XYZ file of C-alpha atoms in Angstrom:
707
model
C -0.019 0.190 -0.093
C 1.229 3.473 -0.480
C 0.326 5.036 2.447
C 2.640 3.344 4.653
C 6.063 5.243 4.480
C 5.703 5.673 8.246
C 8.066 2.877 8.456
C 10.505 4.957 8.157
C 11.981 4.263 11.351
C 12.212 0.372 10.260
C 14.048 1.156 6.793
C 16.435 3.313 8.335
C 17.338 1.148 11.077
C 17.307 -1.790 8.824
C 19.408 0.033 6.055
C 21.962 0.909 8.360
C 22.447 -2.150 10.453
C 22.617 -4.215 6.983
C 25.795 -2.183 6.295
C 27.088 -2.928 9.869
C 26.722 -6.444 9.533
C 28.665 -6.618 6.487
C 31.676 -5.647 8.587
C 30.887 -8.216 10.915
C 29.919 -10.970 8.998
C 26.795 -11.233 10.478
C 24.911 -11.939 7.308
C 22.190 -14.344 7.540
C 21.151 -17.683 5.354
C 24.650 -19.015 5.128
C 26.271 -16.517 7.390
C 26.081 -17.498 11.420
C 25.915 -14.627 13.939
C 28.329 -14.810 16.306
C 27.725 -12.418 19.376
C 29.446 -11.502 22.384
C 27.713 -12.968 25.342
C 30.135 -11.670 28.231
C 27.484 -9.232 28.506
C 24.490 -10.632 31.161
C 20.814 -10.010 29.208
C 18.179 -8.319 30.954
C 16.171 -10.966 32.323
C 12.496 -9.189 32.172
C 9.508 -10.775 32.712
C 5.932 -9.319 31.783
C 4.118 -8.246 34.910
C 0.483 -9.901 35.898
C -2.283 -8.135 34.353
C -5.473 -8.916 36.718
C -7.739 -6.781 34.602
C -11.335 -8.378 35.126
C -13.153 -8.162 32.088
C -16.621 -9.149 33.734
C -16.471 -6.070 36.169
C -16.291 -3.440 33.685
C -19.146 -1.058 33.366
C -21.227 -1.672 30.077
C -23.272 0.472 27.899
C -26.665 -0.956 28.115
C -29.150 1.583 27.610
C -29.316 2.963 24.004
C -26.978 5.765 23.575
C -28.498 7.597 20.325
C -32.096 9.347 20.153
C -32.462 9.190 16.328
C -33.566 12.671 14.692
C -36.734 12.319 12.092
C -35.957 13.121 8.411
C -39.610 13.225 6.798
C -38.533 14.146 3.373
C -35.535 11.548 3.415
C -35.824 9.448 0.543
C -33.844 6.260 -0.548
C -30.516 6.272 -0.820
C -30.217 6.617 -5.005
C -33.582 7.429 -6.383
C -32.464 6.456 -9.243
C -32.588 2.693 -8.402
C -35.513 0.455 -8.679
C -37.048 -0.591 -5.504
C -35.914 -3.794 -6.205
C -32.426 -2.875 -6.172
C -32.770 -1.198 -2.744
C -34.343 -4.322 -0.692
C -34.076 -4.514 3.005
C -32.771 -8.020 3.470
C -35.950 -10.033 5.841
C -34.957 -11.707 8.873
C -36.703 -12.856 11.989
C -35.122 -11.501 15.388
C -36.757 -13.221 18.313
C -35.646 -11.013 21.594
C -35.663 -12.320 24.718
C -34.666 -9.269 27.002
C -35.124 -11.496 29.801
C -32.138 -13.611 29.103
C -29.196 -13.478 31.700
C -25.557 -11.892 30.298
C -22.887 -14.298 30.729
C -19.973 -14.066 33.154
C -17.468 -16.667 32.504
C -14.278 -17.354 33.937
C -11.029 -19.060 32.558
C -9.787 -21.719 34.804
C -7.249 -22.973 32.476
C -3.993 -23.399 34.470
C -1.713 -22.469 32.241
C 30.985 4.957 16.968
C 32.166 1.812 15.303
C 34.276 2.120 12.019
C 33.495 -0.178 9.407
C 36.034 -1.433 6.774
C 36.535 0.062 3.423
C 34.878 -3.230 1.931
C 31.592 -1.790 3.130
C 31.509 0.606 0.440
C 31.832 -2.019 -2.355
C 29.295 -4.572 -0.372
C 26.763 -1.343 -0.614
C 26.456 -1.419 -4.166
C 25.277 -4.828 -4.447
C 22.947 -4.309 -1.968
C 19.648 -3.205 -3.280
C 18.482 -0.849 -0.308
C 16.027 0.839 -2.361
C 14.005 -2.342 -3.067
C 14.200 -2.878 0.985
C 12.679 0.764 1.354
C 10.065 -0.207 -1.312
C 8.836 -3.329 -0.270
C 8.427 -1.956 3.494
C 6.988 1.138 2.565
C 4.248 -0.626 0.497
C 3.771 -3.551 3.213
C 4.735 -6.420 0.104
C 7.346 -8.190 1.680
C 9.879 -10.345 0.334
C 13.091 -12.495 0.687
C 15.090 -8.966 0.465
C 13.255 -7.531 3.415
C 13.375 -10.465 5.212
C 17.391 -10.636 4.674
C 17.622 -7.318 5.880
C 15.613 -7.679 8.842
C 17.700 -11.044 10.192
C 20.788 -8.699 9.612
C 19.380 -5.818 11.125
C 18.346 -7.091 14.291
C 21.218 -9.390 14.785
C 23.518 -6.682 14.805
C 21.216 -4.404 16.987
C 21.152 -7.273 19.269
C 25.240 -7.797 19.194
C 25.887 -4.228 20.003
C 23.208 -4.548 23.079
C 25.029 -7.527 24.288
C 28.574 -6.031 23.531
C 27.748 -3.552 26.003
C 27.222 -0.190 23.891
C 25.145 2.178 25.359
C 21.896 3.481 24.147
C 23.369 6.957 23.160
C 26.315 4.953 20.768
C 23.735 3.071 19.079
C 21.442 6.074 18.134
C 24.468 8.239 17.242
C 25.754 4.664 15.094
C 22.595 4.880 13.309
C 22.485 8.595 12.750
C 25.893 8.782 11.242
C 25.099 6.000 8.834
C 21.759 7.312 7.875
C 23.709 10.592 6.882
C 26.821 9.292 5.361
C 24.527 6.931 3.285
C 21.933 9.675 2.527
C 19.497 7.416 3.186
C 17.720 10.390 4.403
C 18.174 14.366 5.199
C 20.096 14.799 8.416
C 17.398 16.195 10.364
C 15.167 13.133 9.576
C 17.614 10.858 10.028
C 18.519 12.879 13.513
C 14.836 13.003 14.325
C 14.143 9.080 13.570
C 17.352 7.832 15.251
C 16.085 9.780 18.319
C 12.598 8.941 18.112
C 12.746 5.241 17.330
C 15.884 4.305 18.321
C 15.215 4.381 22.403
C 12.108 2.494 21.714
C 13.797 -0.718 20.031
C 16.755 -0.770 22.042
C 14.798 -1.017 25.074
C 12.620 -3.820 24.003
C 15.433 -5.599 22.359
C 16.915 -5.446 25.477
C 14.340 -7.532 26.844
C 13.236 -10.112 24.395
C 14.561 -13.789 24.285
C 14.092 -13.793 20.731
C 17.036 -14.863 17.579
C 16.838 -12.711 14.489
C 15.091 -15.547 12.738
C 12.150 -15.306 15.190
C 11.636 -11.877 15.336
C 11.447 -11.424 11.615
C 9.209 -13.958 11.019
C 6.946 -12.435 13.752
C 7.665 -8.596 12.226
C 7.272 -9.597 8.531
C 5.070 -12.887 8.204
C 5.028 -15.202 5.515
C 7.593 -13.863 3.438
C 10.381 -14.742 6.146
C 9.193 -18.093 7.113
C 6.544 -19.225 9.389
C 9.369 -19.732 12.364
C 7.606 -21.609 15.105
C 7.963 -19.421 18.071
C 6.411 -20.217 21.780
C 6.354 -16.707 23.024
C 3.787 -15.360 20.117
C 1.360 -18.443 19.980
C -1.614 -18.023 21.802
C -5.120 -18.519 21.400
C -8.157 -16.396 22.768
C -10.726 -18.599 25.033
C -14.402 -18.915 23.869
C -17.075 -19.242 26.409
C -18.593 -22.910 26.472
C -21.816 -21.720 24.248
C -22.510 -23.519 20.814
C -22.643 -21.573 18.075
C -26.343 -20.948 17.246
C -27.610 -22.147 13.664
C -26.571 -20.049 11.365
C -29.678 -19.000 9.159
C -29.529 -17.986 5.474
C -29.703 -14.194 4.509
C -32.486 -13.380 2.437
C -33.014 -10.621 0.194
C -33.179 -7.276 1.667
C -37.045 -5.779 2.394
C -38.479 -3.424 0.209
C -38.381 0.555 1.742
C -37.390 -0.438 5.266
C -35.970 2.433 7.136
C -32.379 3.226 7.076
C -29.503 5.139 9.089
C -27.242 7.269 6.828
C -23.613 7.074 8.105
C -20.822 9.149 7.310
C -17.379 7.140 7.401
C -14.160 9.622 7.157
C -10.496 7.805 7.575
C -7.270 8.826 7.298
C -7.219 12.888 7.578
C -3.702 13.576 8.128
C -4.462 17.056 8.371
C -1.540 18.894 7.837
C -1.298 22.260 9.888
C 2.093 23.231 7.906
C 1.087 22.660 4.578
C 1.853 25.516 2.511
C 0.695 26.343 -1.252
C 3.365 26.851 -3.729
C 6.436 25.263 -1.458
C 8.002 22.147 -3.093
C 5.977 18.946 -3.439
C 9.273 17.269 -4.630
C 11.236 17.327 -1.943
C 13.840 14.330 -0.787
C 11.974 13.943 2.229
C 9.013 11.465 3.210
C 7.009 14.650 3.535
C 6.478 17.498 1.433
C 4.617 20.759 0.628
C 6.093 22.697 3.970
C 8.412 25.683 3.951
C 10.882 23.263 5.371
C 10.552 21.392 2.325
C 12.216 24.419 0.405
C 11.696 26.108 -2.898
C 10.267 24.455 -5.864
C 13.125 24.283 -8.366
C 10.698 24.642 -11.246
C 6.715 25.626 -11.317
C 5.584 21.710 -11.801
C 6.939 20.975 -8.344
C 5.056 23.736 -6.564
C 2.262 22.220 -4.214
C -1.011 23.259 -5.322
C -3.636 24.991 -3.310
C -6.135 22.344 -2.391
C -3.564 19.268 -2.308
C -0.959 17.714 -3.773
C -0.552 14.268 -5.320
C 2.784 14.039 -4.574
C 3.991 12.657 -0.396
C 2.153 15.463 1.025
C -0.866 15.649 3.337
C -4.505 17.608 3.273
C -4.222 21.125 3.762
C -6.715 22.771 6.362
C -8.710 24.583 3.735
C -9.374 21.244 2.296
C -10.574 19.580 5.283
C -12.638 22.732 5.749
C -14.038 22.599 2.672
C -15.057 18.945 2.926
C -16.697 18.942 6.106
C -18.582 22.114 4.923
C -19.426 20.000 1.747
C -20.592 17.221 3.898
C -22.957 18.949 5.920
C -24.516 20.962 2.832
C -24.948 17.936 1.140
C -25.829 15.331 3.511
C -28.106 17.194 6.388
C -29.877 13.617 7.382
C -26.454 11.510 8.787
C -27.657 9.751 11.760
C -24.435 8.862 12.863
C -20.449 9.304 11.870
C -17.643 6.685 12.043
C -14.219 8.232 12.258
C -11.416 5.484 11.922
C -8.261 7.345 12.815
C -5.255 8.822 11.452
C -5.412 12.660 12.407
C -1.920 13.599 12.617
C 0.652 13.863 9.384
C 2.954 11.871 7.993
C 6.230 13.852 9.555
C 7.106 11.421 11.834
C 10.464 12.089 12.434
C 9.215 15.371 13.706
C 6.334 14.823 16.107
C 5.950 15.598 19.708
C 3.449 14.089 22.209
C 2.115 17.804 22.887
C 1.452 18.655 19.023
C -0.309 15.326 18.315
C -2.387 16.105 21.296
C -3.276 19.647 19.727
C -4.302 18.125 16.297
C -6.294 15.764 18.034
C -8.090 18.830 20.284
C -8.446 21.082 17.196
C -9.873 18.224 14.576
C -12.400 16.982 17.447
C -13.530 20.615 18.133
C -13.893 20.859 14.399
C -16.026 17.603 14.194
C -18.146 18.695 16.971
C -18.316 22.420 15.513
C -19.556 21.068 11.576
C -22.016 18.447 13.000
C -23.504 19.364 16.222
C -25.618 16.711 18.003
C -24.712 14.076 15.777
C -23.370 10.941 17.328
C -19.535 10.527 16.677
C -17.844 6.922 17.011
C -14.065 7.330 16.753
C -11.538 4.530 15.883
C -7.485 5.224 17.300
C -5.313 5.293 14.236
C -1.681 4.296 14.078
C -0.106 8.036 13.552
C -1.790 9.117 16.591
C 1.275 8.038 19.059
C 4.472 9.619 19.368
C 6.431 7.973 18.181
C 4.115 6.535 15.527
C 3.328 3.239 15.637
C 4.442 2.923 19.490
C 1.529 1.364 21.849
C 2.925 0.318 24.629
C 0.532 -2.534 26.537
C -1.050 -1.476 29.780
C 1.731 -3.324 31.881
C 4.468 -0.916 30.515
C 3.434 1.912 33.215
C 6.736 3.846 33.832
C 5.477 7.383 33.254
C 8.407 7.905 30.730
C 7.111 5.335 28.339
C 3.386 4.536 29.208
C 0.848 5.528 26.530
C -1.596 6.725 29.326
C -0.409 10.416 28.233
C -2.880 9.345 25.030
C -5.580 7.140 26.323
C -6.285 9.289 28.941
C -6.976 12.557 26.789
C -8.666 10.319 24.387
C -11.506 9.708 27.131
C -11.876 13.232 27.508
C -12.373 13.946 23.782
C -14.463 11.426 23.364
C -16.439 11.458 26.201
C -18.651 14.240 24.470
C -19.721 11.402 22.183
C -19.618 8.707 23.957
C -21.458 7.213 27.493
C -19.480 7.543 30.820
C -19.368 3.602 30.955
C -16.632 3.343 28.368
C -14.067 5.332 30.233
C -12.447 2.387 31.897
C -11.981 0.464 28.787
C -10.656 3.899 26.522
C -8.096 4.878 29.175
C -7.237 1.190 29.293
C -6.872 0.496 25.899
C -8.789 2.811 23.596
C -11.660 0.271 22.794
C -15.066 0.720 23.733
C -18.595 -0.740 23.608
C -21.633 1.639 23.116
C -25.467 0.184 22.864
C -26.604 2.690 19.998
C -29.816 1.408 19.756
C -31.951 -0.976 21.043
C -30.550 -4.502 19.833
C -27.784 -2.470 17.830
C -24.433 -1.988 19.219
C -20.995 -0.578 17.893
C -17.373 -1.895 19.228
C -14.513 0.375 18.741
C -11.176 -1.810 18.578
C -7.793 -0.336 19.037
C -5.962 -2.206 16.252
C -2.402 -1.033 16.690
C -2.676 -4.531 19.082
C -1.783 -5.879 16.100
C 0.485 -3.564 14.692
C 3.227 -5.384 13.246
C 5.389 -2.051 13.854
C 4.169 -1.757 17.113
C 7.803 -3.082 18.650
C 6.292 -3.355 21.993
C 4.408 -6.767 20.986
C 8.045 -8.482 20.939
C 7.904 -8.599 24.510
C 4.466 -10.415 24.608
C 1.979 -10.258 22.082
C -0.407 -12.666 23.877
C -3.576 -10.454 23.501
C -2.121 -7.311 24.432
C -4.495 -5.507 26.860
C -6.917 -8.265 26.997
C -8.761 -6.782 24.341
C -9.653 -9.902 21.881
C -11.093 -11.683 25.307
C -12.492 -8.636 26.328
C -14.190 -8.400 22.642
C -15.186 -11.830 23.092
C -17.215 -11.259 26.225
C -18.849 -8.277 24.515
C -19.845 -10.177 21.464
C -21.247 -13.363 23.831
C -23.310 -10.931 25.432
C -24.743 -9.376 22.232
C -25.567 -12.610 21.277
C -27.862 -13.591 24.742
C -29.502 -10.397 24.282
C -30.194 -10.585 20.423
C -27.896 -7.313 19.591
C -26.436 -6.933 16.469
C -23.159 -5.540 16.225
C -20.884 -3.159 13.749
C -17.238 -3.324 14.188
C -15.171 -0.337 13.575
C -11.109 0.353 13.719
C -8.307 1.307 11.918
C -5.945 -1.456 10.390
C -7.600 -3.742 8.687
C -7.441 -7.479 10.007
C -6.333 -9.053 7.061
C -3.557 -6.293 6.193
C -0.212 -7.106 5.860
C 0.334 -4.453 8.986
C -1.654 -6.886 11.401
C 0.169 -9.664 12.844
C -0.378 -13.278 11.727
C -1.382 -14.536 15.136
C -3.247 -11.964 16.211
C -5.174 -11.996 12.735
C -5.822 -15.471 13.280
C -7.369 -15.256 16.672
C -9.729 -12.013 15.354
C -11.052 -14.607 12.245
C -11.712 -16.932 14.477
C -14.083 -14.935 16.584
C -15.371 -12.780 13.497
C -16.495 -16.465 12.663
C -18.132 -17.731 15.919
C -20.223 -14.826 15.652
C -20.971 -14.281 12.437
C -25.022 -14.142 13.202
C -24.314 -11.261 15.442
C -21.559 -8.809 13.840
C -23.251 -7.583 10.509
C -20.419 -5.239 9.266
C -16.789 -3.870 10.178
C -15.512 -0.782 9.260
C -11.671 0.048 8.835
C -9.233 2.679 6.956
C -5.226 2.492 7.356
C -4.891 1.640 3.310
C -6.030 5.012 1.761
C -7.795 3.064 -0.982
C -11.310 2.482 -1.613
C -11.721 -1.456 -1.088
C -12.984 -4.545 1.315
C -11.724 -7.749 2.787
C -13.552 -11.069 3.040
C -14.063 -13.508 5.844
C -15.100 -17.224 5.061
C -15.797 -20.260 7.812
C -12.043 -21.417 8.415
C -13.512 -24.765 8.300
C -15.537 -24.315 4.597
C -14.016 -21.378 2.710
C -17.234 -21.624 0.531
C -18.981 -20.191 3.119
C -18.454 -16.401 3.674
C -19.188 -14.877 7.148
C -18.457 -11.342 7.150
C -17.179 -8.077 5.174
C -14.471 -5.734 6.345
C -15.768 -2.341 4.815
C -11.898 0.032 4.045
C -13.339 3.604 3.613
C -10.841 5.704 1.801
C -8.863 8.482 2.968
C -9.355 12.179 3.144
C -5.313 12.805 2.635
C -4.156 12.621 -1.078
C -1.001 10.594 0.267
C -0.169 9.633 -2.686
C -1.071 9.939 -6.055
C -4.929 9.862 -4.810
C -8.121 11.995 -4.806
C -9.524 12.566 -1.233
C -12.655 11.056 -0.282
C -15.066 9.946 2.105
C -18.092 7.090 2.183
C -21.653 7.349 2.900
C -23.412 4.050 4.123
C -27.203 3.057 4.100
C -27.898 0.779 7.041
C -30.774 -1.330 7.941
C -32.716 1.023 10.416
C -34.915 0.654 12.895
C -37.921 -1.812 12.343
C -39.305 -5.212 13.462
C -37.478 -7.441 11.161
C -34.059 -5.226 11.173
C -30.623 -6.797 10.230
C -28.639 -3.552 10.745
C -26.723 -4.711 7.820
C -25.532 -1.939 5.182
C -27.763 -1.858 2.439
C -25.586 0.150 0.110
C -22.866 2.612 0.154
C -21.554 5.621 -1.826
C -18.419 6.795 -2.131
C -17.480 10.538 -3.131
C -14.463 12.253 -3.647
C -12.665 15.293 -4.959
C -10.791 15.659 -8.044
C -7.871 17.660 -6.501
C -6.042 18.226 -10.289
C -9.290 20.096 -11.430
C -9.406 21.259 -8.069
C -5.826 22.907 -8.457
C -6.464 24.007 -11.990
C -9.461 25.863 -11.552
C -9.554 26.903 -7.568
C -12.816 25.500 -7.133
C -13.174 22.214 -5.605
C -16.433 20.014 -6.591
C -17.043 16.769 -4.457
C -18.819 14.229 -6.466
C -20.562 10.596 -5.858
C -17.955 8.503 -7.973
C -20.294 5.130 -7.512
C -23.254 3.679 -5.550
C -22.165 0.027 -4.974
C -24.955 -2.045 -5.871
C -25.631 0.468 -8.950
C -22.022 -0.069 -10.198
C -21.478 -3.397 -9.607
C -25.102 -4.757 -10.419
C -25.328 -6.484 -7.003
C -28.536 -7.428 -5.881
C -27.470 -6.922 -2.099
C -24.703 -6.346 0.535
C -24.464 -9.572 1.691
C -21.266 -11.349 2.412
C -22.264 -14.184 -0.268
C -22.830 -10.917 -2.447
C -18.963 -9.613 -1.759
C -17.680 -12.906 -2.360
C -19.520 -13.647 -5.786
C -18.275 -10.070 -7.114
C -14.797 -11.115 -6.275
C -15.426 -14.248 -8.667
C -17.056 -12.201 -11.105
C -13.727 -9.543 -11.376
C -11.639 -12.628 -11.844
C -13.566 -13.455 -14.970
C -14.538 -10.053 -16.121
C -11.987 -7.327 -16.721
C -14.369 -4.606 -17.505
C -15.787 -5.316 -14.090
C -12.440 -5.388 -12.422
C -11.288 -2.479 -14.594
C -14.293 -0.190 -12.673
C -13.509 -1.645 -9.220
C -9.573 -0.833 -9.893
C -10.848 2.664 -10.743
C -13.361 2.924 -7.904
C -10.244 1.803 -5.739
C -7.683 4.464 -6.602
C -10.681 7.180 -6.562
C -10.570 7.884 -9.919
C -6.969 9.192 -9.378
C -5.715 10.777 -13.075
C -2.242 9.386 -12.249
C -3.123 5.793 -11.106
C -0.937 2.921 -12.731
C -1.814 -0.005 -14.829
C -3.078 -2.879 -13.512
C -1.861 -6.116 -15.106
C -2.507 -9.797 -14.719
C -0.089 -10.071 -11.712
C -1.867 -6.971 -10.493
C -5.261 -8.122 -10.488
C -4.679 -11.035 -8.986
C -2.864 -9.434 -6.021
C -5.904 -6.892 -5.364
C -8.422 -9.994 -5.659
C -6.476 -11.711 -3.174
C -6.348 -8.682 -0.623
C -10.464 -8.556 -1.066
C -10.392 -12.296 0.193
C -7.757 -12.396 2.779
C -9.388 -11.261 5.840
C -6.531 -13.046 7.447
C -3.292 -11.483 7.239
C -0.429 -13.515 5.782
C -2.077 -16.248 4.650
C -2.409 -15.678 1.129
C -1.765 -18.913 -0.077
C -4.672 -20.420 1.875
C -6.993 -17.918 0.190
C -5.884 -16.963 -3.182
C -5.612 -19.980 -5.497
C -9.144 -20.061 -6.977
C -8.967 -16.123 -7.769
C -5.340 -17.082 -9.761
C -5.951 -19.621 -11.491
C -9.239 -17.622 -13.029
C -7.045 -14.414 -13.787
C -4.459 -16.564 -14.925
C -3.825 -16.612 -18.703
C -2.770 -20.287 -18.699
C 0.630 -20.336 -17.802
C 2.360 -21.570 -14.582
C 2.568 -19.287 -12.394
C 2.378 -19.614 -8.597
C 0.348 -17.453 -6.067
C 3.823 -16.450 -5.142
C 4.649 -14.790 -8.493
C 2.905 -11.572 -8.351
C 4.200 -11.259 -4.370
C 7.911 -11.730 -6.123
C 7.657 -10.520 -9.175
C 10.002 -7.700 -9.990
C 12.166 -8.885 -7.482
C 13.765 -11.498 -8.808
C 17.035 -9.444 -9.473
C 16.711 -8.095 -5.985
C 17.025 -11.934 -4.828
C 19.992 -12.898 -7.304
C 21.594 -9.329 -6.211
C 21.679 -10.606 -2.631
C 23.306 -14.051 -3.400
C 25.945 -12.213 -5.132
C 26.494 -9.975 -2.150
C 26.771 -12.918 -0.127
C 29.579 -14.412 -2.561
C 31.389 -11.219 -2.907
C 31.433 -10.451 0.845
C 32.346 -14.154 1.579
C 35.455 -13.371 -0.782
C 36.542 -10.222 0.510
C 36.615 -11.530 4.160
C 38.752 -14.517 2.864
């Protein structure tokens, strides 16, 4: 994905440590890691966490009083009644059924030799940077990861101080022109301390660390420290009723979904949009070398975030165009991408400012927020609750979120927000929204290396909420930031989440995420029967154009309050602004790009309908091209998508479980493939053959030099 340059800290650390690893012959796969073991490793154990899920206050009173919109019409007046049917299913309520409580009783500044310069020319560092930025990993990144992790552990065990290691990283970053000096300084200081702290306390080798962080491209190394399973209550899964077609002219909720605003308070029109840093379009980016490099007034397709005027214009447009919004889903990533330059204070100010802005633009409209990975400083840093030292605890963020979110949420959620930035709210009778903190599945959250076992007990709490909802015949919508099937989500976490979705498929009727910046979706299937789809994850487009994208947002129509309501998404629309035309004519126009059912000729938006759409796109090039255009939000500079790109994108749609594409993608590949004998791995590693070959030659060259 094009949105993940925030992995810059990993890029710099990996790039630097690759070089250092060559000087010490610590290259993986054929070159053993040799550590100085004279220094005693810190014996660190995870403190006990005695948090009791069942004692947490719960939201059991309907939180939202809906307004009446007598003039509201169906989502798309141009559609026939048949195209806007609400699925019929009787839900027999038993309000007197007790909620379940259950307990888990299961026991359970060095110099480096001249040959490094020669080896540098053979290592494809740009390929590593590209793969990490786009979350598409190969053996090249795996090798870099192992070399980097091994060398950092070597320096730690050799007795190098934190300051010495950070200085070393900075010097290599600058000398090798990996980034500008100020970016190198910021990254080394912000991220170096955290990584060193974690690596001092883990009892894992490079193979285990990199398999954990990178996933299937780095092998499936068994790691007992990071193998765990959630516990389900002793309640059998109720029979799954077949979902019928929607009911005609049923009441609906109109729901706004905004994600990945990435508002940049330092955006300057006319500044350099083609700078040599990860985020441009600021005064600090310098003057443009030619008029074409100048940042546009309303934003830019290059690596630039959203100017305030664009955010203001979008919210004003939404408030004027969609006056009948019932509630808003707001799925995170508020600060900009200048992660080398951020502080806790600055990020908190952006959060406060955007919360004020949303409150002013949508007075009286309930808003349900979820936490993004950019809200923390440094980015992706979300220590679990047991990391409670004042200088590294995440309480500074969660406590403020509780204060800011309280204007929209009931007081009962305060405990879980302050613990882990997740919550559960009964929105209407029989309808609940659960917001998850997906940063506890983020493989760029280094704190999870200490212990990934259900951080903050979030998933076990999630099960408790779902079981309680099942007993009360409530339907649930799940919101979060990072999609659970995305490569940024840890495999073990995603695997457990997938099981939860399958178990409660009759309770969870929709999921909503952001993070990728694209307009897309993910499918979930029964792990024991891949022909049976269980759930759909809607991934909303970003407001930020970062990068090569038009700004966008979504409108969902959800089955509303009536006796046979299902709370399914009945239809949804994607709205965008053409950034090129806005800058050309100085007049931004927001328009509806497409309405889902009409665009893809779908009779309904049940999981089976989305699964069928994937199969149809595999057979129908024209239909896929339409999806591809919408995926890129009709960007005029979107790249061409060949057969391998098409397979990758369809696999993304089918893979609600991360790092498990081989399990899900063989059928769609067979349909797309042109008859050649390409395997499922071909699209993942296509274009990387030369890089793998280069690494092999590098090993040989280094080996000869060291002899």
